[in-house]
XYZ file of C-alpha atoms in Angstrom:
769
model
C 28.541 110.978 48.858
C 25.993 113.663 49.759
C 25.735 115.287 53.133
C 23.208 113.600 55.465
C 20.953 115.046 58.162
C 20.897 112.843 61.249
C 19.427 112.814 64.746
C 21.428 111.299 67.574
C 22.192 111.687 71.320
C 24.722 114.373 72.109
C 27.028 115.339 74.943
C 28.132 118.950 75.506
C 31.825 119.003 76.528
C 33.503 121.557 78.762
C 37.005 122.637 77.646
C 37.435 119.417 75.626
C 37.395 119.123 71.844
C 37.507 115.740 70.100
C 38.814 115.481 66.555
C 38.192 112.777 63.891
C 40.595 109.899 64.408
C 41.399 111.016 67.979
C 41.082 108.445 70.785
C 40.577 110.106 74.161
C 38.474 109.963 77.326
C 36.515 112.496 79.349
C 34.420 112.496 82.566
C 30.694 113.342 82.679
C 28.371 113.864 85.633
C 25.406 115.852 84.299
C 22.265 113.796 84.179
C 21.519 114.607 80.538
C 25.002 113.602 79.454
C 24.911 110.322 81.403
C 21.520 109.464 79.869
C 22.792 110.224 76.399
C 25.743 107.841 76.865
C 23.441 105.151 78.300
C 21.170 105.549 75.261
C 23.973 104.986 72.730
C 25.483 102.100 74.710
C 22.229 100.230 74.158
C 22.324 100.996 70.417
C 24.933 101.703 67.736
C 27.327 103.540 70.112
C 27.282 106.605 67.824
C 27.417 109.853 69.912
C 27.666 113.496 68.809
C 30.281 115.441 70.785
C 30.183 119.256 70.697
C 32.197 121.737 72.799
C 30.598 124.519 74.876
C 31.714 128.052 74.068
C 30.505 128.985 77.594
C 31.959 126.483 80.092
C 29.860 127.845 82.950
C 26.514 126.898 81.360
C 24.995 123.903 83.192
C 22.112 123.462 80.749
C 23.608 124.698 77.486
C 21.372 125.862 74.640
C 22.429 125.947 70.971
C 23.894 129.440 71.441
C 26.240 128.110 74.185
C 27.776 125.528 71.763
C 30.185 125.698 68.873
C 28.448 125.012 65.536
C 30.791 122.162 64.541
C 31.340 118.913 66.504
C 32.271 115.332 65.786
C 30.419 112.054 65.568
C 32.281 109.597 67.827
C 32.066 105.917 68.634
C 31.870 105.092 72.381
C 34.482 102.468 73.157
C 34.075 102.062 76.904
C 32.274 103.551 79.914
C 33.601 103.247 83.487
C 31.537 104.226 86.525
C 33.468 106.307 89.082
C 32.584 107.627 92.521
C 30.101 110.482 93.115
C 27.950 109.578 90.075
C 30.787 110.368 87.631
C 31.302 108.297 84.461
C 34.509 108.109 82.396
C 33.880 107.695 78.669
C 36.463 106.462 76.119
C 35.675 107.548 72.548
C 37.152 107.606 69.071
C 36.291 110.527 66.782
C 34.861 109.451 63.428
C 33.424 112.287 61.357
C 32.813 116.022 61.467
C 29.206 117.239 61.663
C 27.437 120.585 61.984
C 24.856 121.168 64.703
C 21.586 122.444 63.298
C 19.321 122.197 66.344
C 17.912 119.972 69.098
C 15.027 117.546 68.969
C 12.202 117.971 71.521
C 11.076 115.919 74.525
C 14.113 113.812 75.366
C 15.747 113.519 78.804
C 19.087 113.961 77.035
C 20.425 116.306 74.352
C 19.030 115.008 71.071
C 21.038 116.774 68.401
C 19.890 117.436 64.841
C 23.121 117.335 62.810
C 24.364 117.467 59.274
C 27.434 115.488 58.342
C 30.310 117.419 56.755
C 32.045 115.644 53.947
C 35.833 115.715 53.638
C 37.075 118.731 51.595
C 38.145 118.246 47.994
C 41.705 116.868 47.815
C 44.420 119.138 46.429
C 46.791 118.303 43.634
C 49.515 115.910 44.665
C 52.312 118.445 44.195
C 50.537 121.116 46.271
C 49.630 118.675 49.008
C 53.191 117.290 49.262
C 54.594 120.807 49.344
C 52.304 121.770 52.164
C 53.174 118.557 54.031
C 56.959 119.171 53.751
C 56.522 122.823 54.832
C 54.473 121.664 57.816
C 57.148 119.104 58.802
C 59.845 121.842 58.567
C 57.790 124.030 60.876
C 57.370 121.102 63.277
C 61.149 120.531 63.299
C 61.728 124.152 64.318
C 58.937 123.878 66.910
C 60.332 120.681 68.409
C 63.759 122.329 68.730
C 62.290 124.913 71.089
C 59.812 122.676 72.933
C 60.242 119.989 75.573
C 60.967 116.790 73.672
C 57.661 115.256 72.518
C 57.189 111.493 72.846
C 59.246 109.264 70.580
C 56.087 107.722 69.101
C 54.593 111.151 68.336
C 57.670 112.382 66.462
C 57.987 109.103 64.569
C 54.342 109.209 63.411
C 54.732 112.789 62.182
C 58.037 112.047 60.419
C 56.559 109.008 58.617
C 53.285 110.729 57.710
C 52.602 110.768 53.978
C 48.994 112.048 54.002
C 48.609 115.771 54.713
C 45.176 115.695 56.401
C 46.018 112.646 58.561
C 49.281 114.265 59.667
C 47.510 117.526 60.552
C 44.851 115.594 62.461
C 47.554 113.677 64.362
C 49.417 116.906 65.266
C 46.306 118.584 66.586
C 45.302 115.479 68.551
C 48.571 114.655 70.301
C 50.587 117.911 70.554
C 49.857 120.105 73.624
C 47.253 122.396 72.096
C 44.265 123.840 73.973
C 40.662 122.938 73.276
C 40.034 126.302 71.555
C 42.920 125.592 69.147
C 41.482 122.168 68.368
C 37.982 123.684 67.879
C 39.429 126.190 65.410
C 40.963 123.330 63.465
C 37.742 121.334 63.592
C 35.778 124.286 62.200
C 38.046 124.697 59.189
C 36.159 123.710 55.993
C 39.016 123.342 53.506
C 42.460 121.759 53.400
C 44.033 125.184 52.975
C 42.204 126.537 56.058
C 43.220 123.479 58.109
C 46.866 123.895 57.016
C 46.931 127.608 57.917
C 45.480 126.815 61.350
C 48.040 124.124 62.163
C 50.998 126.091 60.778
C 50.057 129.284 62.626
C 49.593 127.357 65.900
C 53.027 125.732 65.561
C 54.630 129.148 64.884
C 52.802 130.647 67.917
C 53.952 127.844 70.233
C 57.461 128.184 68.851
C 57.534 131.906 69.732
C 56.217 131.178 73.270
C 58.879 128.544 73.786
C 61.612 130.908 72.565
C 60.490 133.542 75.113
C 60.533 130.878 77.843
C 64.032 129.816 76.753
C 65.168 133.439 76.958
C 64.155 133.428 80.613
C 66.206 130.276 81.113
C 69.232 131.927 79.531
C 68.882 134.910 81.831
C 68.811 132.575 84.819
C 71.876 130.624 83.560
C 73.803 133.914 83.251
C 73.162 134.681 86.915
C 73.880 131.230 88.304
C 77.344 129.876 88.794
C 78.030 126.678 86.845
C 78.853 124.778 90.042
C 75.580 125.752 91.758
C 73.024 123.920 89.681
C 71.006 123.110 92.779
C 70.008 126.766 93.002
C 68.554 126.728 89.472
C 64.900 126.491 90.474
C 65.214 129.269 93.098
C 66.975 131.571 90.655
C 64.427 130.872 87.952
C 61.669 131.959 90.316
C 63.692 135.064 91.209
C 64.120 136.099 87.568
C 60.453 135.425 86.792
C 59.392 137.512 89.804
C 61.727 140.336 88.707
C 60.241 140.281 85.192
C 56.712 140.329 86.634
C 57.556 143.003 89.188
C 56.609 140.647 92.038
C 58.481 141.679 95.217
C 56.714 139.311 97.692
C 58.638 138.208 100.808
C 60.427 134.917 100.814
C 59.550 132.063 103.201
C 62.497 132.906 105.428
C 61.478 136.535 105.608
C 57.987 135.328 106.613
C 59.503 133.285 109.457
C 61.496 136.325 110.648
C 58.370 138.447 110.514
C 56.448 135.932 112.629
C 59.367 135.714 115.068
C 59.230 139.463 115.726
C 55.540 139.196 116.604
C 55.924 136.020 118.663
C 55.541 136.311 122.446
C 57.727 133.560 123.824
C 60.597 132.997 126.282
C 64.023 134.297 125.189
C 65.326 130.726 124.939
C 62.647 129.870 122.351
C 63.287 133.012 120.264
C 67.015 132.344 120.268
C 66.386 128.750 119.059
C 64.086 129.901 116.219
C 66.615 132.615 115.131
C 69.432 130.047 115.092
C 67.406 127.599 112.982
C 66.254 130.350 110.584
C 69.837 131.471 109.992
C 70.781 127.838 109.382
C 67.938 127.422 106.870
C 69.407 130.265 104.757
C 72.550 128.216 104.141
C 70.774 124.963 103.251
C 69.809 124.114 99.699
C 66.062 124.276 99.095
C 66.118 120.852 97.459
C 67.907 119.244 100.419
C 65.893 116.926 102.667
C 67.390 118.724 105.674
C 65.715 121.918 104.471
C 62.259 120.351 104.841
C 63.115 119.055 108.347
C 64.368 122.500 109.515
C 61.376 124.274 107.954
C 58.957 121.922 109.722
C 60.793 122.443 113.055
C 60.608 126.244 112.755
C 56.901 126.085 111.861
C 56.243 123.877 114.927
C 58.046 126.295 117.294
C 56.169 129.269 115.787
C 52.806 127.472 116.128
C 53.147 126.506 119.825
C 51.167 128.989 121.989
C 54.026 129.945 124.317
C 52.240 132.884 125.951
C 48.812 132.962 124.319
C 45.942 132.169 126.697
C 42.168 132.144 126.445
C 40.125 134.045 128.996
C 38.288 131.674 131.329
C 34.635 132.193 132.180
C 34.296 133.679 135.703
C 30.490 133.411 135.913
C 29.916 130.642 138.449
C 26.174 130.511 137.903
C 26.533 130.181 134.144
C 29.056 127.358 134.602
C 26.684 125.558 137.038
C 23.788 125.999 134.602
C 25.744 124.485 131.687
C 26.938 121.522 133.750
C 23.414 120.792 135.030
C 21.924 121.276 131.581
C 24.240 118.787 129.877
C 24.362 116.078 132.574
C 22.051 114.524 135.092
C 23.849 113.461 138.290
C 27.681 113.404 138.444
C 27.518 115.838 141.355
C 31.117 115.233 142.531
C 32.590 116.139 139.157
C 30.422 119.249 138.874
C 31.279 120.391 142.386
C 35.012 119.926 141.764
C 34.890 122.042 138.595
C 32.917 124.798 140.369
C 35.437 124.690 143.248
C 38.272 125.142 140.726
C 36.468 128.096 139.183
C 35.806 129.705 142.578
C 39.486 129.387 143.538
C 40.508 130.825 140.164
C 38.191 133.807 140.735
C 39.514 134.440 144.262
C 43.234 134.067 143.554
C 43.230 135.349 139.944
C 45.197 132.222 139.030
C 44.728 128.999 140.945
C 46.548 125.802 140.058
C 44.783 123.752 137.397
C 43.682 120.409 138.885
C 44.643 117.075 137.359
C 41.523 114.937 137.584
C 40.918 111.255 136.762
C 37.338 110.156 136.218
C 37.018 106.429 136.901
C 33.875 104.431 136.128
C 32.223 101.864 133.898
C 31.718 102.495 130.134
C 28.892 104.759 129.086
C 28.593 106.742 132.330
C 29.430 110.098 130.720
C 33.095 110.556 131.582
C 34.127 111.874 128.173
C 31.036 113.991 127.664
C 31.335 115.642 131.116
C 34.802 116.846 130.032
C 33.224 118.540 126.977
C 30.647 120.212 129.206
C 33.379 121.387 131.593
C 35.221 122.938 128.635
C 32.017 124.718 127.558
C 31.252 125.856 131.118
C 34.757 127.286 131.625
C 35.036 128.715 128.052
C 38.142 126.604 127.454
C 39.418 125.181 124.195
C 39.283 121.368 124.405
C 41.725 118.835 122.985
C 41.018 115.096 123.178
C 43.966 112.708 123.243
C 43.003 109.043 122.962
C 45.552 106.916 124.828
C 43.899 103.556 124.152
C 46.543 101.175 122.735
C 49.374 103.762 122.780
C 52.572 101.836 123.541
C 55.373 104.055 122.346
C 56.893 106.621 124.694
C 57.555 108.858 121.697
C 53.767 109.293 121.268
C 53.879 111.411 124.451
C 57.386 112.879 124.396
C 57.876 113.170 120.614
C 60.590 111.761 118.353
C 64.096 113.120 118.249
C 64.742 115.187 115.112
C 67.506 112.835 114.012
C 64.836 110.336 112.888
C 63.204 110.480 109.459
C 59.609 111.650 109.764
C 60.108 112.916 113.343
C 57.202 114.835 114.858
C 56.208 116.271 118.246
C 54.375 114.145 120.839
C 50.600 114.221 121.311
C 50.793 116.710 124.188
C 52.585 119.400 122.166
C 50.452 118.604 119.102
C 47.369 119.098 121.279
C 48.621 122.523 122.353
C 49.188 123.493 118.688
C 45.638 122.406 117.834
C 44.174 124.384 120.747
C 46.137 127.507 119.907
C 46.317 128.500 123.612
C 48.515 127.392 126.518
C 45.559 126.832 128.927
C 43.185 124.428 127.189
C 41.282 121.524 128.702
C 43.193 118.420 127.661
C 41.199 115.149 127.873
C 43.405 112.086 128.248
C 40.874 109.433 127.255
C 41.269 105.779 128.328
C 44.415 106.373 130.380
C 44.116 102.848 131.841
C 44.524 101.345 128.332
C 48.144 102.533 127.697
C 50.723 99.820 127.332
C 54.461 99.503 127.028
C 56.951 97.655 124.826
C 60.671 97.677 124.029
C 60.367 101.302 122.861
C 59.513 102.537 126.387
C 56.794 102.763 128.976
C 54.048 105.207 128.005
C 52.655 105.542 131.526
C 56.109 106.557 132.807
C 56.272 109.295 130.141
C 52.964 110.620 131.509
C 54.402 111.024 135.012
C 56.066 114.341 134.096
C 53.027 115.537 132.166
C 50.650 114.963 135.087
C 52.869 116.306 137.862
C 51.947 119.919 138.602
C 55.431 120.472 140.140
C 57.298 119.234 137.055
C 55.136 120.036 134.012
C 56.095 123.721 134.138
C 59.207 122.619 132.190
C 57.963 119.674 130.123
C 60.592 118.789 127.518
C 59.423 117.231 124.253
C 62.218 115.373 122.415
C 61.264 117.034 119.121
C 60.805 120.617 120.409
C 63.967 120.452 122.605
C 62.978 123.548 124.654
C 60.790 123.395 127.793
C 57.013 123.811 127.317
C 54.848 125.085 130.193
C 51.878 122.720 130.844
C 51.052 124.135 134.314
C 48.015 126.051 133.048
C 46.530 123.063 131.169
C 43.445 121.562 132.852
C 44.025 117.803 132.533
C 41.052 115.449 132.822
C 41.815 111.765 132.410
C 39.227 108.962 132.058
C 39.561 105.272 132.944
C 37.377 102.222 133.350
C 39.589 100.202 135.707
C 41.595 102.048 138.360
C 43.627 98.893 139.075
C 45.126 99.035 135.587
C 46.707 102.461 136.263
C 50.302 102.271 137.709
C 50.423 103.548 141.279
C 52.945 106.390 140.671
C 50.704 107.739 137.888
C 47.546 107.340 139.941
C 49.214 109.211 142.834
C 49.544 112.294 140.618
C 45.824 112.528 139.867
C 42.763 113.441 141.860
C 40.455 110.440 141.415
C 36.711 111.030 141.179
C 34.599 107.890 140.895
C 31.791 108.005 138.358
C 29.524 105.204 139.543
C 26.777 103.304 137.721
C 23.514 105.101 137.113
C 20.413 104.076 139.033
C 17.244 103.220 137.184
C 15.794 106.587 138.095
C 18.913 108.410 136.883
C 18.786 106.524 133.596
C 15.096 107.457 133.273
C 15.860 111.163 133.723
C 18.859 111.001 131.360
C 16.728 109.306 128.716
C 13.876 111.738 129.068
C 15.891 114.973 129.380
C 18.837 114.233 127.059
C 18.743 111.077 124.975
C 15.188 111.443 123.552
C 15.773 114.950 122.201
C 19.165 113.906 120.799
C 17.687 110.891 118.976
C 14.688 112.880 117.710
C 17.032 115.405 116.085
C 19.332 112.656 114.767
C 16.444 110.827 113.065
C 14.681 113.950 111.736
C 11.520 113.546 113.855
C 9.680 116.527 115.352
C 8.565 116.422 118.995
C 4.932 116.656 117.879
C 5.383 113.437 115.826
C 6.590 111.202 118.661
C 5.408 110.207 122.118
C 6.752 107.573 124.506
C 5.164 106.666 127.875
C 7.285 106.989 131.016
C 6.606 103.354 131.871
C 7.813 102.304 128.412
C 11.147 104.050 129.094
C 11.431 102.301 132.454
C 10.693 98.926 130.818
C 13.427 99.544 128.187
C 15.850 100.222 131.043
C 14.751 97.146 133.024
C 14.243 94.513 130.341
C 16.199 95.601 127.224
C 19.462 96.911 128.721
C 21.820 95.804 131.436
C 24.689 98.243 131.815
C 26.248 100.732 134.160
C 25.968 103.589 131.665
C 23.407 104.594 129.030
C 24.995 103.670 125.691
C 22.763 100.650 125.021
C 19.779 102.591 126.284
C 20.507 105.233 123.629
C 20.843 102.485 121.002
C 17.447 101.036 121.958
C 15.881 104.502 121.737
C 17.554 104.993 118.371
C 16.102 101.673 117.161
C 12.610 102.845 118.163
C 13.153 106.221 116.444
C 14.182 104.570 113.194
C 10.995 102.472 113.146
C 9.026 105.644 113.912
C 10.786 107.512 111.080
C 9.845 104.739 108.634
C 6.189 104.740 109.601
C 5.971 108.539 109.530
C 7.733 108.786 106.138
C 5.486 106.099 104.606
C 2.417 107.952 105.910
C 1.239 105.092 108.171
C 0.961 107.470 111.122
C 1.259 111.163 111.903
C 2.228 110.656 115.527
C 4.187 107.551 116.627
C 3.282 106.496 120.166
C 5.257 103.966 122.181
C 3.532 102.200 125.103
C 4.798 99.336 127.296
C 2.521 96.936 125.356
C 4.122 97.864 121.995
C 7.720 97.362 123.152
C 7.773 93.642 122.378
C 6.643 94.301 118.829
C 9.203 97.065 118.315
C 12.266 95.715 120.138
C 11.511 92.011 120.236
C 11.299 89.812 123.301
C 12.687 91.040 126.625
C 16.440 90.410 126.833
C 17.046 90.628 130.554
C 15.234 89.828 133.785
C 16.019 90.304 137.460
C 16.511 87.349 139.765
C 13.742 87.945 142.309
C 14.088 87.175 146.003
C 12.847 83.740 147.105
C 9.208 83.635 148.169
C 9.865 81.400 151.234
C 12.813 80.556 153.485
C 14.923 77.584 152.372
C 17.782 75.492 153.732
C 21.219 75.955 152.150
C 20.210 78.703 149.727
C 21.467 82.264 150.368
C 21.401 85.293 148.080
C 24.741 87.136 147.689
C 25.549 90.403 145.973
C 28.152 90.856 143.217
C 29.743 93.715 141.272
C 30.215 93.441 137.488
C 31.518 95.815 134.837
C 27.924 96.562 133.800
C 26.580 97.162 137.327
C 25.522 95.055 140.268
C 23.920 91.600 140.295
C 22.614 89.039 142.752
C 24.059 85.544 143.124
C 22.065 82.694 144.581
C 24.525 80.385 146.355
C 23.353 76.769 146.846
C 24.850 74.232 149.262
C 24.088 70.547 149.516
C 25.387 68.124 152.181
C 25.608 64.437 151.228
C 27.268 61.237 152.468
C 30.947 61.091 151.540
C 34.491 61.444 152.820
C 34.538 65.048 154.034
C 35.352 66.552 150.648
C 34.498 70.150 149.634
C 33.267 70.460 146.028
C 33.115 73.896 144.337
C 31.330 74.445 141.016
C 30.087 77.459 139.002
C 33.401 78.791 137.574
C 34.747 80.180 140.847
C 38.072 82.050 140.803
C 40.926 81.325 143.176
C 40.009 84.077 145.649
C 36.405 82.845 145.874
C 37.574 79.259 146.414
C 39.836 80.415 149.265
C 36.871 82.249 150.812
C 34.918 78.960 150.761
C 37.744 77.131 152.500
C 37.959 79.890 155.132
C 34.213 79.552 155.656
C 34.512 75.760 156.208
C 37.322 76.297 158.715
C 35.200 78.844 160.610
C 32.192 76.524 160.697
C 34.334 73.640 162.048
C 35.607 75.963 164.794
C 32.029 76.758 165.958
C 30.502 73.342 165.275
C 29.779 72.647 168.956
C 27.886 75.912 169.277
C 25.484 74.880 166.539
C 25.287 71.195 167.530
C 27.161 69.897 164.489
C 28.732 66.529 165.240
C 32.508 66.348 164.611
C 32.029 63.201 162.517
C 29.980 65.230 160.033
C 33.106 66.742 158.479
C 34.553 63.222 157.942
C 31.442 61.438 156.765
C 29.701 64.162 154.731
C 30.703 65.960 151.537
C 29.816 69.638 151.115
C 29.004 70.853 147.606
C 28.835 74.637 146.934
C 27.396 75.718 143.602
C 26.767 79.178 142.118
C 24.305 79.102 139.183
C 25.110 80.568 135.728
C 28.087 78.260 135.493
C 29.251 79.723 132.174
C 29.990 83.077 133.829
C 33.373 83.350 135.625
C 33.099 84.645 139.238
C 35.752 85.788 141.671
C 36.425 88.003 144.634
C 36.200 87.721 148.436
C 32.835 89.447 148.905
C 30.816 86.189 148.786
C 32.656 84.817 151.852
C 29.907 85.364 154.451
C 27.256 84.252 151.936
C 28.929 80.857 151.350
C 29.601 80.361 155.080
C 25.911 81.098 155.909
C 24.712 78.719 153.219
C 27.008 75.922 154.461
C 25.963 76.355 158.085
C 22.292 76.344 157.065
C 22.772 73.111 155.089
C 24.688 71.446 157.966
C 22.198 72.470 160.679
C 18.999 72.308 158.687
C 18.090 75.864 159.729
C 16.324 77.927 157.064
C 17.597 81.275 155.749
C 15.276 84.254 155.447
C 13.964 84.599 151.873
C 14.019 88.425 151.542
C 17.601 88.826 152.718
C 20.905 89.340 150.846
C 24.432 89.840 152.085
C 27.961 90.748 151.069
C 31.260 90.748 152.928
C 34.611 89.010 153.238
C 35.062 86.335 155.947
C 38.177 85.557 158.011
C 39.117 82.323 159.776
C 37.974 83.792 163.073
C 34.627 84.875 161.657
C 35.320 88.585 161.331
C 33.509 90.405 158.464
C 35.781 92.641 156.383
C 34.754 95.508 154.060
C 34.209 95.153 150.308
C 33.773 97.502 147.294
C 31.092 98.272 144.679
C 28.427 98.822 147.367
C 26.272 101.214 145.362
C 25.857 98.721 142.482
C 25.286 95.836 144.880
C 22.546 97.637 146.899
C 20.899 98.683 143.660
C 20.855 95.038 142.474
C 19.361 93.995 145.814
C 16.575 96.543 145.524
C 15.788 95.459 141.903
C 15.575 91.855 143.116
C 12.936 92.739 145.721
C 15.228 92.116 148.707
C 14.098 93.808 151.936
C 17.154 93.367 154.197
C 20.842 93.698 153.220
C 23.747 92.677 155.506
C 26.890 94.728 154.874
C 30.210 94.994 156.777
C 30.260 97.534 159.583
C 33.334 99.198 158.034
C 31.294 99.971 154.889
C 28.882 102.218 156.850
C 30.610 105.342 155.485
C 30.023 104.093 151.938
C 26.316 103.522 152.535
C 26.003 107.117 153.751
C 27.232 108.346 150.319
C 24.632 106.309 148.410
C 21.519 108.298 147.418
C 18.319 107.720 149.364
C 16.644 106.783 146.083
C 18.566 103.436 146.332
C 18.459 102.829 150.082
C 14.764 103.753 150.574
C 12.799 100.598 151.296
C 15.935 98.619 152.182
C 16.850 97.692 155.734
C 20.641 97.957 155.939
C 22.112 95.899 158.784
C 25.793 96.434 159.646
C 27.663 93.362 160.818
C 31.171 92.882 162.272
C 31.196 89.113 162.826
C 29.645 85.898 161.565
C 27.667 85.626 164.809
C 25.772 88.789 163.846
C 25.367 87.530 160.263
C 23.857 84.196 161.391
C 21.693 85.920 163.997
C 20.068 88.080 161.306
C 19.975 85.494 158.525
C 18.890 82.170 160.104
C 15.419 81.265 161.325
C 15.839 79.218 164.504
């Protein structure tokens, strides 16, 4: 059959050569190669494979390719990650590359098929085959044992060319060797190539075996476990490589290490022990890891703190709006450090609702003080060993998170953020919060002992900042060791400034929008805060702004607008209908309806308490998912009203012949706490006497049986809720006066705060007689 000139898709291979009859796979990622494979998969599956002589060429030309390749049939294509395809092929026939066709998005090769060379006489061919098998026998005696199937195929081979093809395909030859075989144009040339390659590999294997013999001569017969180490030693000697061993490297680091004498003694002892342990022993890996840990801990290495008070203040104010207490405490610490040249590092716990900036303020503090920062998330940690480390007797033992944090920081005086300290738990393995007692005690943490490290670690210079959402979830002994700073809910004005000065620029950068391409009205920001978020922090506010930015990015990218403007009128179209609304104060006084104030995890809220009096048997009905404490407050209120019934002209029969029903709307929401005590008592007295309650008034406070008003918490959030609801007058316990003084004037302006000590004062200010 005559040679044929064909045109077909081609793939240029890097360091891979495919031979006729060879089944193999290779990975492709170049666009032209992928398109070539896709082309043949839709047709006859015939693909020309040619090897690059320059593996670095990304767009190979004909000069970058070997002149001879193979026509292969594509058996399978598998898509992998990162736009990589794995192609399974079977080589069919040799062909010579003559050029490339124009205009295709893939390599379109012009090839000429190469016919099989003229067969030799039977005697010559059989002689060559037997000689080749003899050479293979000698080769296999020096090489690692090839697969049983490979040797069997070669032994049973009766056709010279098929046997040579099989040897070149499945013995460990390089792609250049296979290419040389592929380029051979006669049986004699193919034979010489295979025979010379087998002889070359045989010589290499003999040299390798000589090295093995040298090693065996040096190693005692009973110390086979040292074989690998001695092999490396002989090879290094032959190469003239005199590099230091791992143990020598440890000893070198130990000399440079600045650490207490106790630590150096421990490392020296473990290093000497490592010399006697077999390298293949599991104990060797444990000891090596232990030495590396001790060498990595910054025993005496410290970072130099920033002493520039003004710079620190500027960074804290730049990164955060508000949070004055936290900023002042950090500046106080820095001032003391500057005056005393040391100063004890404080242990601070920031307590507040989610999204109020507790974690991010810690990052800013680290930047302001030029400290390395390590964040340790304690949420869900329930094993004491997470803090103190595992004893080295356990498989897979490792240091605790505190020591690991020091290793990461690389200095002994970093800022260590203990995030979500109120979320730690305990189980049969130990109490995590108890393990933290030593860490967070400035008198004890000078000699903190990690179970893994076994020698004391000094934590006295670490600046610990812990964060928590619920202070009640922190055990008292642990809380006693920390300086608690309350991070309260943000006011609407604070959220507005945070959005304008921080969140907007952050979201613009995140969504790839320039400042000149986006504008949002101040009133639109305020409306987002009022009607599309209800939270103590600003996380949902940032999400809403991000949602707006994404819509802006889409319009700008599609060319619908050059500058995206957000006005209050457009918010409904962008974000949908308003999600929240404030319960506004009543427009006119009513009987039996009083507005109370409540604290929730997302800020303050107002509760409208309703009371009805109806004929009955003197029962008290409570609805609206009230908790036990709130129910008890209602009972205390009833007892107080009965004790002052004569004063308000309430007949004694009323409590036998009338039922009182107290209801708090939003029945699906659980409610509890004592702060609604005076509110329920006022509402009941109003309903029983028929006296109206002022419409623009709200109140909060705990009631006693004798009518005293006790203090409550969450006053900032409650007064903020009252202001948002349009309330003009707020009744608060007298003992909370100090708390009101700490609330910013932004909240209290426009509110008349009346301090009350007894129910007489409450009723005097609330009822219209």
